[in-house]
Short mmCIF file of C-alpha atoms and ligand atoms in Angstrom, two decimals:
data_model
loop_
_atom_site.label_atom_id
_atom_site.label_comp_id
_atom_site.label_asym_id
_atom_site.label_seq_id
_atom_site.Cartn_x
_atom_site.Cartn_y
_atom_site.Cartn_z
CA UNK A 1 -19.57 -12.06 -4.83
CA UNK A 2 -21.42 -9.04 -6.28
CA UNK A 3 -22.74 -7.40 -3.14
CA UNK A 4 -22.20 -7.68 0.59
CA UNK A 5 -23.41 -7.01 4.12
CA UNK A 6 -21.08 -4.86 6.18
CA UNK A 7 -20.50 -3.52 9.67
CA UNK A 8 -18.56 -0.28 10.18
CA UNK A 9 -16.98 -0.32 13.63
CA UNK A 10 -16.05 3.25 14.59
CA UNK A 11 -18.73 4.69 12.31
CA UNK A 12 -18.90 7.99 14.25
CA UNK A 13 -15.12 8.62 14.04
CA UNK A 14 -12.98 10.56 11.58
CA UNK A 15 -12.24 7.51 9.41
CA UNK A 16 -15.71 5.99 9.84
CA UNK A 17 -17.47 9.12 8.61
CA UNK A 18 -15.27 9.35 5.53
CA UNK A 19 -15.83 5.65 4.97
CA UNK A 20 -19.58 6.22 4.70
CA UNK A 21 -19.07 9.10 2.23
CA UNK A 22 -16.75 7.04 0.03
CA UNK A 23 -18.98 3.94 0.12
CA UNK A 24 -21.80 6.14 -1.16
CA UNK A 25 -19.67 7.96 -3.76
CA UNK A 26 -18.25 4.71 -5.19
CA UNK A 27 -21.60 2.96 -5.00
CA UNK A 28 -19.94 0.14 -3.07
CA UNK A 29 -22.48 -2.68 -3.39
CA UNK A 30 -23.96 -2.94 0.11
CA UNK A 31 -27.07 -5.04 0.81
CA UNK A 32 -27.14 -4.20 4.49
CA UNK A 33 -25.12 -1.85 6.68
CA UNK A 34 -24.64 -1.96 10.46
CA UNK A 35 -23.05 1.04 12.14
CA UNK A 36 -21.21 0.44 15.40
CA UNK A 37 -19.47 2.66 17.91
CA UNK A 38 -19.00 2.95 21.68
CA UNK A 39 -21.76 3.09 24.30
CA UNK A 40 -21.52 6.91 24.04
CA UNK A 41 -23.09 6.80 20.57
CA UNK A 42 -25.57 3.95 20.81
CA UNK A 43 -28.95 5.06 19.41
CA UNK A 44 -27.51 8.06 17.58
CA UNK A 45 -28.73 8.19 13.95
CA UNK A 46 -26.21 8.46 11.11
CA UNK A 47 -27.10 9.10 7.48
CA UNK A 48 -26.09 6.62 4.83
CA UNK A 49 -27.44 7.21 1.33
CA UNK A 50 -31.01 8.31 1.97
CA UNK A 51 -31.43 6.18 5.11
CA UNK A 52 -30.98 7.00 8.77
CA UNK A 53 -29.18 4.15 10.51
CA UNK A 54 -29.05 3.80 14.30
CA UNK A 55 -25.65 3.25 15.88
CA UNK A 56 -25.32 0.03 17.89
CA UNK A 57 -22.66 -1.84 19.81
CA UNK A 58 -20.49 -4.28 17.92
CA UNK A 59 -21.68 -7.63 19.24
CA UNK A 60 -20.90 -11.20 18.11
CA UNK A 61 -24.42 -11.27 16.60
CA UNK A 62 -23.65 -8.24 14.41
CA UNK A 63 -20.35 -9.76 13.33
CA UNK A 64 -22.04 -13.03 12.53
CA UNK A 65 -24.56 -11.41 10.20
CA UNK A 66 -22.16 -9.51 7.91
CA UNK A 67 -19.55 -10.38 5.27
CA UNK A 68 -17.11 -7.59 6.16
CA UNK A 69 -16.35 -5.74 9.40
CA UNK A 70 -14.50 -2.51 8.69
CA UNK A 71 -12.82 -1.68 11.99
CA UNK A 72 -11.60 1.90 12.57
CA UNK A 73 -11.84 2.45 16.31
CA UNK A 74 -8.69 1.77 18.33
CA UNK A 75 -6.04 -0.92 18.71
CA UNK A 76 -7.86 -2.37 21.71
CA UNK A 77 -11.18 -2.58 19.88
CA UNK A 78 -9.46 -4.21 16.89
CA UNK A 79 -7.66 -6.73 19.11
CA UNK A 80 -11.02 -7.81 20.47
CA UNK A 81 -13.26 -7.51 17.39
CA UNK A 82 -11.10 -8.63 14.47
CA UNK A 83 -10.46 -12.19 15.73
CA UNK A 84 -14.09 -12.40 16.81
CA UNK A 85 -15.19 -11.44 13.30
CA UNK A 86 -12.89 -14.03 11.74
CA UNK A 87 -14.21 -16.64 14.17
CA UNK A 88 -17.71 -15.91 12.85
CA UNK A 89 -16.55 -16.28 9.23
CA UNK A 90 -16.56 -12.51 8.63
CA UNK A 91 -13.60 -10.76 7.03
CA UNK A 92 -12.23 -8.00 9.27
CA UNK A 93 -10.56 -5.16 7.39
CA UNK A 94 -8.65 -3.47 10.15
CA UNK A 95 -7.35 0.08 10.27
CA UNK A 96 -5.33 -0.19 13.46
CA UNK A 97 -1.73 -1.29 13.91
CA UNK A 98 -2.79 -4.30 16.03
CA UNK A 99 -2.29 -6.99 13.35
CA UNK A 100 -0.18 -5.28 10.69
CA UNK A 101 2.98 -7.25 11.40
CA UNK A 102 1.21 -10.57 12.10
CA UNK A 103 2.54 -13.17 9.59
CA UNK A 104 -0.99 -14.51 9.04
CA UNK A 105 -2.42 -11.08 8.24
CA UNK A 106 -1.89 -9.54 4.80
CA UNK A 107 -1.02 -5.83 4.96
CA UNK A 108 -2.39 -4.47 1.74
CA UNK A 109 -2.40 -1.50 -0.60
CA UNK A 110 -4.34 -2.94 -3.58
CA UNK A 111 -2.30 -1.05 -6.22
CA UNK A 112 0.86 -2.62 -4.76
CA UNK A 113 0.28 -6.10 -3.31
CA UNK A 114 -3.31 -7.20 -4.00
CA UNK A 115 -2.07 -10.77 -4.56
CA UNK A 116 -1.41 -11.03 -0.80
CA UNK A 117 -5.18 -11.01 -0.27
CA UNK A 118 -5.35 -14.63 -1.41
CA UNK A 119 -3.55 -15.67 1.79
CA UNK A 120 -5.86 -14.05 4.34
CA UNK A 121 -7.27 -16.00 7.25
CA UNK A 122 -10.12 -13.66 8.12
CA UNK A 123 -8.17 -10.49 8.93
CA UNK A 124 -6.64 -8.01 6.46
CA UNK A 125 -4.74 -4.99 7.77
CA UNK A 126 -4.45 -1.51 6.30
CA UNK A 127 -1.05 0.18 6.53
CA UNK A 128 -0.31 3.29 8.51
CA UNK A 129 -1.55 6.40 6.66
CA UNK A 130 2.04 7.56 6.03
CA UNK A 131 3.26 4.17 4.75
CA UNK A 132 0.55 3.90 2.06
CA UNK A 133 1.62 6.88 -0.12
CA UNK A 134 5.27 5.89 0.34
CA UNK A 135 4.83 2.35 -1.03
CA UNK A 136 2.56 3.64 -3.81
CA UNK A 137 5.52 5.59 -5.24
CA UNK A 138 8.32 3.16 -4.32
CA UNK A 139 6.69 0.10 -5.88
CA UNK A 140 6.62 1.17 -9.55
CA UNK A 141 10.03 2.84 -9.27
CA UNK A 142 11.83 -0.20 -7.91
CA UNK A 143 10.98 -2.06 -11.12
CA UNK A 144 13.35 0.37 -12.90
CA UNK A 145 16.15 0.02 -10.34
CA UNK A 146 16.19 -1.61 -6.93
CA UNK A 147 15.89 0.71 -3.97
CA UNK A 148 18.59 0.63 -1.33
CA UNK A 149 17.56 3.34 1.10
CA UNK A 150 14.79 5.84 1.70
CA UNK A 151 14.91 8.89 3.97
CA UNK A 152 11.43 10.25 4.57
CA UNK A 153 10.24 13.18 6.67
CA UNK A 154 6.48 13.36 7.17
CA UNK A 155 4.23 16.34 7.91
CA UNK A 156 1.12 14.67 9.31
CA UNK A 157 -2.26 16.30 9.80
CA UNK A 158 -4.19 16.25 13.07
CA UNK A 159 -7.01 14.07 11.71
CA UNK A 160 -4.38 11.32 11.69
CA UNK A 161 -4.94 11.33 15.45
CA UNK A 162 -8.74 11.45 15.17
CA UNK A 163 -11.68 13.79 15.52
CA UNK A 164 -10.74 14.99 19.02
CA UNK A 165 -7.37 16.28 17.81
CA UNK A 166 -9.00 18.31 15.04
CA UNK A 167 -11.34 19.92 17.57
CA UNK A 168 -8.38 20.62 19.89
CA UNK A 169 -6.42 22.31 17.07
CA UNK A 170 -9.40 24.55 16.24
CA UNK A 171 -9.94 25.52 19.89
CA UNK A 172 -6.24 26.22 20.40
CA UNK A 173 -6.02 28.28 17.19
CA UNK A 174 -8.92 30.45 18.34
CA UNK A 175 -7.39 30.79 21.82
CA UNK A 176 -4.03 31.89 20.36
CA UNK A 177 -5.68 34.48 18.09
CA UNK A 178 -7.80 35.77 20.98
CA UNK A 179 -4.82 35.84 23.37
CA UNK A 180 -6.52 33.33 25.66
CA UNK A 181 -4.82 30.48 27.59
CA UNK A 182 -4.30 27.17 25.75
CA UNK A 183 -5.34 23.74 26.99
CA UNK A 184 -3.76 20.56 25.63
CA UNK A 185 -5.01 16.99 25.89
CA UNK A 186 -4.43 15.08 22.66
CA UNK A 187 -0.72 16.00 22.34
CA UNK A 188 2.03 16.69 24.90
CA UNK A 189 2.30 20.27 23.59
CA UNK A 190 0.22 22.89 21.81
CA UNK A 191 -0.36 21.92 18.15
CA UNK A 192 -1.86 25.22 16.91
CA UNK A 193 0.87 27.41 15.33
CA UNK A 194 3.43 24.73 16.23
CA UNK A 195 4.94 21.46 14.94
CA UNK A 196 5.70 18.37 17.03
CA UNK A 197 8.49 15.95 15.99
CA UNK A 198 6.73 13.30 17.98
CA UNK A 199 4.06 10.84 16.74
CA UNK A 200 3.49 7.83 19.01
CA UNK A 201 5.88 6.86 21.83
CA UNK A 202 9.65 7.06 21.57
CA UNK A 203 11.54 3.75 21.30
CA UNK A 204 14.91 2.73 22.77
CA UNK A 205 16.65 3.59 19.49
CA UNK A 206 15.44 7.21 19.58
CA UNK A 207 12.90 6.77 16.77
CA UNK A 208 9.16 6.85 17.48
CA UNK A 209 6.86 3.87 16.96
CA UNK A 210 5.28 5.69 13.99
CA UNK A 211 8.71 6.09 12.40
CA UNK A 212 9.59 2.39 12.90
CA UNK A 213 6.21 1.41 11.39
CA UNK A 214 7.25 3.12 8.17
CA UNK A 215 10.28 0.79 7.96
CA UNK A 216 8.60 -2.47 8.98
CA UNK A 217 5.38 -1.94 6.99
CA UNK A 218 7.24 -0.87 3.84
CA UNK A 219 9.40 -4.00 3.97
CA UNK A 220 6.36 -6.25 4.54
CA UNK A 221 4.21 -4.73 1.76
CA UNK A 222 7.05 -4.73 -0.77
CA UNK A 223 8.30 -8.16 0.34
CA UNK A 224 11.79 -6.75 0.53
CA UNK A 225 13.67 -6.71 3.82
CA UNK A 226 16.65 -5.03 2.11
CA UNK A 227 14.93 -1.68 1.66
CA UNK A 228 16.07 0.56 4.48
CA UNK A 229 13.83 3.40 5.63
CA UNK A 230 14.77 6.18 8.05
CA UNK A 231 11.75 8.33 8.94
CA UNK A 232 11.13 11.46 10.99
CA UNK A 233 7.40 11.86 11.60
CA UNK A 234 6.15 15.31 12.44
CA UNK A 235 2.67 16.43 13.46
CA UNK A 236 1.70 19.73 11.84
CA UNK A 237 -1.30 22.03 12.33
CA UNK A 238 -3.05 20.89 9.13
CA UNK A 239 -6.61 19.52 9.23
CA UNK A 240 -6.45 16.77 6.57
CA UNK A 241 -3.67 15.22 4.38
CA UNK A 242 -0.22 14.01 5.21
CA UNK A 243 2.78 15.33 3.27
CA UNK A 244 6.13 13.58 2.89
CA UNK A 245 9.58 14.71 1.75
CA UNK A 246 11.04 11.51 0.29
CA UNK A 247 14.69 10.90 -0.68
CA UNK A 248 15.29 7.59 -2.48
CA UNK A 249 18.66 6.00 -3.14
CA UNK A 250 18.51 3.60 -6.09
CA UNK A 251 20.96 0.89 -7.09
CA UNK A 252 21.51 2.60 -10.50
CA UNK A 253 21.17 6.18 -11.70
CA UNK A 254 17.62 7.26 -12.64
CA UNK A 255 16.58 10.66 -13.96
CA UNK A 256 13.70 12.84 -12.73
CA UNK A 257 12.00 12.57 -16.12
CA UNK A 258 12.16 8.75 -15.94
CA UNK A 259 10.57 8.94 -12.49
CA UNK A 260 7.77 11.17 -13.82
CA UNK A 261 7.22 8.90 -16.79
CA UNK A 262 6.98 5.80 -14.58
CA UNK A 263 4.61 7.35 -12.06
CA UNK A 264 2.35 9.43 -14.29
CA UNK A 265 0.14 6.61 -15.53
CA UNK A 266 -0.03 4.58 -12.35
CA UNK A 267 -3.49 4.14 -10.82
CA UNK A 268 -4.00 6.28 -7.74
CA UNK A 269 -1.07 8.61 -8.50
CA UNK A 270 -1.30 12.11 -9.99
CA UNK A 271 1.76 14.15 -10.93
CA UNK A 272 1.46 17.79 -9.78
CA UNK A 273 4.84 19.15 -10.70
CA UNK A 274 5.46 22.56 -12.26
CA UNK A 275 7.38 24.37 -9.52
CA UNK A 276 8.33 27.37 -11.67
CA UNK A 277 4.59 28.10 -11.95
CA UNK A 278 4.15 27.49 -8.19
CA UNK A 279 2.51 24.12 -8.87
CA UNK A 280 3.27 21.37 -6.37
CA UNK A 281 1.19 19.08 -4.14
CA UNK A 282 -0.39 20.71 -1.09
CA UNK A 283 -2.60 19.27 1.67
CA UNK A 284 -5.51 21.54 0.75
CA UNK A 285 -5.51 20.09 -2.78
CA UNK A 286 -5.14 16.44 -1.72
CA UNK A 287 -7.91 16.65 0.93
CA UNK A 288 -11.17 15.11 -0.26
CA UNK A 289 -9.50 13.44 -3.25
CA UNK A 290 -8.44 9.86 -3.88
CA UNK A 291 -5.06 10.35 -5.54
CA UNK A 292 -1.59 10.43 -4.07
CA UNK A 293 -0.16 13.71 -5.41
CA UNK A 294 3.53 13.68 -6.41
CA UNK A 295 5.67 16.72 -7.22
CA UNK A 296 9.03 18.47 -6.69
CA UNK A 297 10.62 15.48 -8.45
CA UNK A 298 14.32 16.27 -8.73
CA UNK A 299 17.77 14.78 -8.64
CA UNK A 300 19.08 14.46 -5.10
CA UNK A 301 22.30 16.45 -5.34
CA UNK A 302 23.77 14.59 -2.35
CA UNK A 303 23.87 11.20 -4.10
CA UNK A 304 24.58 10.14 -7.73
CA UNK A 305 21.70 7.61 -7.69
CA UNK A 306 19.34 9.73 -5.59
CA UNK A 307 15.90 11.20 -6.31
CA UNK A 308 13.97 13.60 -4.08
CA UNK A 309 10.23 14.27 -4.23
CA UNK A 310 7.28 15.69 -2.28
CA UNK A 311 4.17 13.53 -1.89
CA UNK A 312 0.78 14.43 -0.39
CA UNK A 313 -2.23 12.20 0.28
CA UNK A 314 -5.56 12.44 2.14
CA UNK A 315 -4.89 10.42 5.29
CA UNK A 316 -8.58 9.69 5.89
CA UNK A 317 -9.22 8.50 2.33
CA UNK A 318 -6.30 6.66 0.67
CA UNK A 319 -4.57 6.54 4.08
CA UNK A 320 -7.53 4.71 5.63
CA UNK A 321 -11.17 4.47 4.42
CA UNK A 322 -10.60 4.39 0.66
CA UNK A 323 -7.88 1.76 0.98
CA UNK A 324 -10.27 -0.34 3.09
CA UNK A 325 -13.02 -0.17 0.49
CA UNK A 326 -10.59 -0.91 -2.35
CA UNK A 327 -9.41 -3.99 -0.43
CA UNK A 328 -13.01 -5.20 -0.10
CA UNK A 329 -13.70 -4.54 -3.79
CA UNK A 330 -10.58 -6.49 -4.74
CA UNK A 331 -11.51 -9.37 -2.41
CA UNK A 332 -14.98 -9.57 -3.92
CA UNK A 333 -13.47 -9.58 -7.42
CA UNK A 334 -11.09 -12.39 -6.43
CA UNK A 335 -13.88 -14.29 -4.67
CA UNK A 336 -11.96 -14.68 -1.40
CA UNK A 337 -14.64 -13.33 0.96
CA UNK A 338 -16.87 -16.34 1.60
CA UNK A 339 -15.69 -18.36 4.56
CA UNK A 340 -15.60 -21.55 2.49
CA UNK A 341 -12.97 -19.90 0.24
CA UNK A 342 -10.51 -18.96 3.00
CA UNK A 343 -11.14 -21.28 5.98
CA UNK A 344 -8.90 -24.23 5.19
N1 LIG B 401 -7.21 9.05 11.19
C1 LIG B 401 -6.43 8.51 10.29
O1 LIG B 401 -5.88 9.19 9.38
C2 LIG B 401 -6.17 7.05 10.33
C3 LIG B 401 -5.45 6.48 9.30
C4 LIG B 401 -5.19 5.13 9.33
C5 LIG B 401 -5.64 4.40 10.40
N2 LIG B 401 -6.34 4.99 11.40
C6 LIG B 401 -6.83 4.15 12.52
O2 LIG B 401 -8.25 4.12 12.48
C7 LIG B 401 -8.76 4.00 13.79
C8 LIG B 401 -9.78 5.11 14.06
O3 LIG B 401 -9.21 6.36 13.87
P1 LIG B 401 -10.06 7.70 13.82
O4 LIG B 401 -9.10 8.74 13.41
O5 LIG B 401 -11.31 7.54 13.04
O6 LIG B 401 -10.43 7.89 15.38
P2 LIG B 401 -11.61 8.74 16.07
O7 LIG B 401 -12.02 9.88 15.22
O8 LIG B 401 -11.13 9.00 17.45
O9 LIG B 401 -12.85 7.71 16.12
C9 LIG B 401 -12.83 6.57 16.94
C10 LIG B 401 -14.06 5.76 16.68
O10 LIG B 401 -14.00 4.56 17.45
C11 LIG B 401 -15.23 4.39 18.15
N3 LIG B 401 -15.06 3.59 19.36
C12 LIG B 401 -14.39 3.90 20.49
N4 LIG B 401 -14.49 2.90 21.39
C13 LIG B 401 -15.23 1.92 20.80
C14 LIG B 401 -15.69 0.65 21.21
N5 LIG B 401 -15.38 0.16 22.40
N6 LIG B 401 -16.42 -0.09 20.33
C15 LIG B 401 -16.73 0.38 19.11
N7 LIG B 401 -16.32 1.60 18.67
C16 LIG B 401 -15.59 2.36 19.50
C17 LIG B 401 -15.66 5.80 18.44
O11 LIG B 401 -17.02 5.82 18.79
P3 LIG B 401 -17.66 7.00 19.73
O12 LIG B 401 -17.93 8.13 18.79
O13 LIG B 401 -18.90 6.36 20.24
O14 LIG B 401 -16.67 7.33 20.78
C18 LIG B 401 -15.38 6.43 17.10
O15 LIG B 401 -16.39 6.08 16.16
C19 LIG B 401 -7.56 3.99 14.72
O16 LIG B 401 -7.20 2.65 14.99
C20 LIG B 401 -6.48 4.65 13.89
O17 LIG B 401 -5.18 4.27 14.27
C21 LIG B 401 -6.63 6.28 11.39
#
């Protein structure tokens, strides 16, 4: 397949808007585009390339007429629309967590486990925006020595929650600077000038759902249920890009220069690591770019086989929209999009 018809469900949202930019920048081969959102946005015109496209509801007719439905709306919308798309022979590439752990749904980062795309049954899931950069660095490294345990602390931007959270952070920041009262809606506490060690609901074991996703999704993508991951996910008052402090315990000793050498030529990874010249990955540098930035690579002094590093990635691009487009590109290359090639 050389070109395709697509529907973008959630086209007015934070991920949807970035999706349209990236599709244009990469010249993703689109014959026809349908833009869908909620009833609030129906009729609104969005720009794609030089065209104005009217927003519509995502109906079975729309899903029937396209090859791919890129769904970035909410878990509920995905639960309804993704199976409907598959039923109509359309591949749903889904950004929500609704199907990620479903055994029939590949959970894919193309640089890591593109081969899993051959087993799709109409739905492909995109990992959580904090899991993607983690597996991008773990995968090449585990070929040098198997990974026993990972401790990861994330510093996640407000656009990980969506457009409304970004607006709330801006309003709160202005209110704080002007000495005005704060209102909160998107988070349980003020996010401006604050950090919240709380992303998604708390579970019985004291971790949050976001933190447990980092364990389960990493194991699924890497096909390795022996890798243990303990995460603490923290929301920070940053607009775009998630940062992660990652501590990896390997089976055998591995040096920081070996880590750099392994990662520096990997697609989608850029080493930004000269701390004595104040050079390290930062959210403002990752935002708007496609690469996962890796720096502060050092020996973990608390373990003989340990490595510590600092990783930053644009959550809306590689964490969501870019990964979705790369999945579609890979599926077209592998010729696994047409219904006749996957409906068995
Ligand atoms: N943000 C990230 O970094 C990130 C990363 C990975 C995955 N995701 C996932 O991507 C999804 C979207 O996130 P977001 O940050 O883009 O959220 P967002 O900014 O809040 O946008 C939500 C989008 O969904 C649309 N929508 C709401 N109800 C709908 C319905 N019934 N039918 C069709 N569209 C509907 C909204 O349309 P209206 O404008 O009409 O309300 C809007 O376009 C979520 O599942 C999220 O978990 C996000």
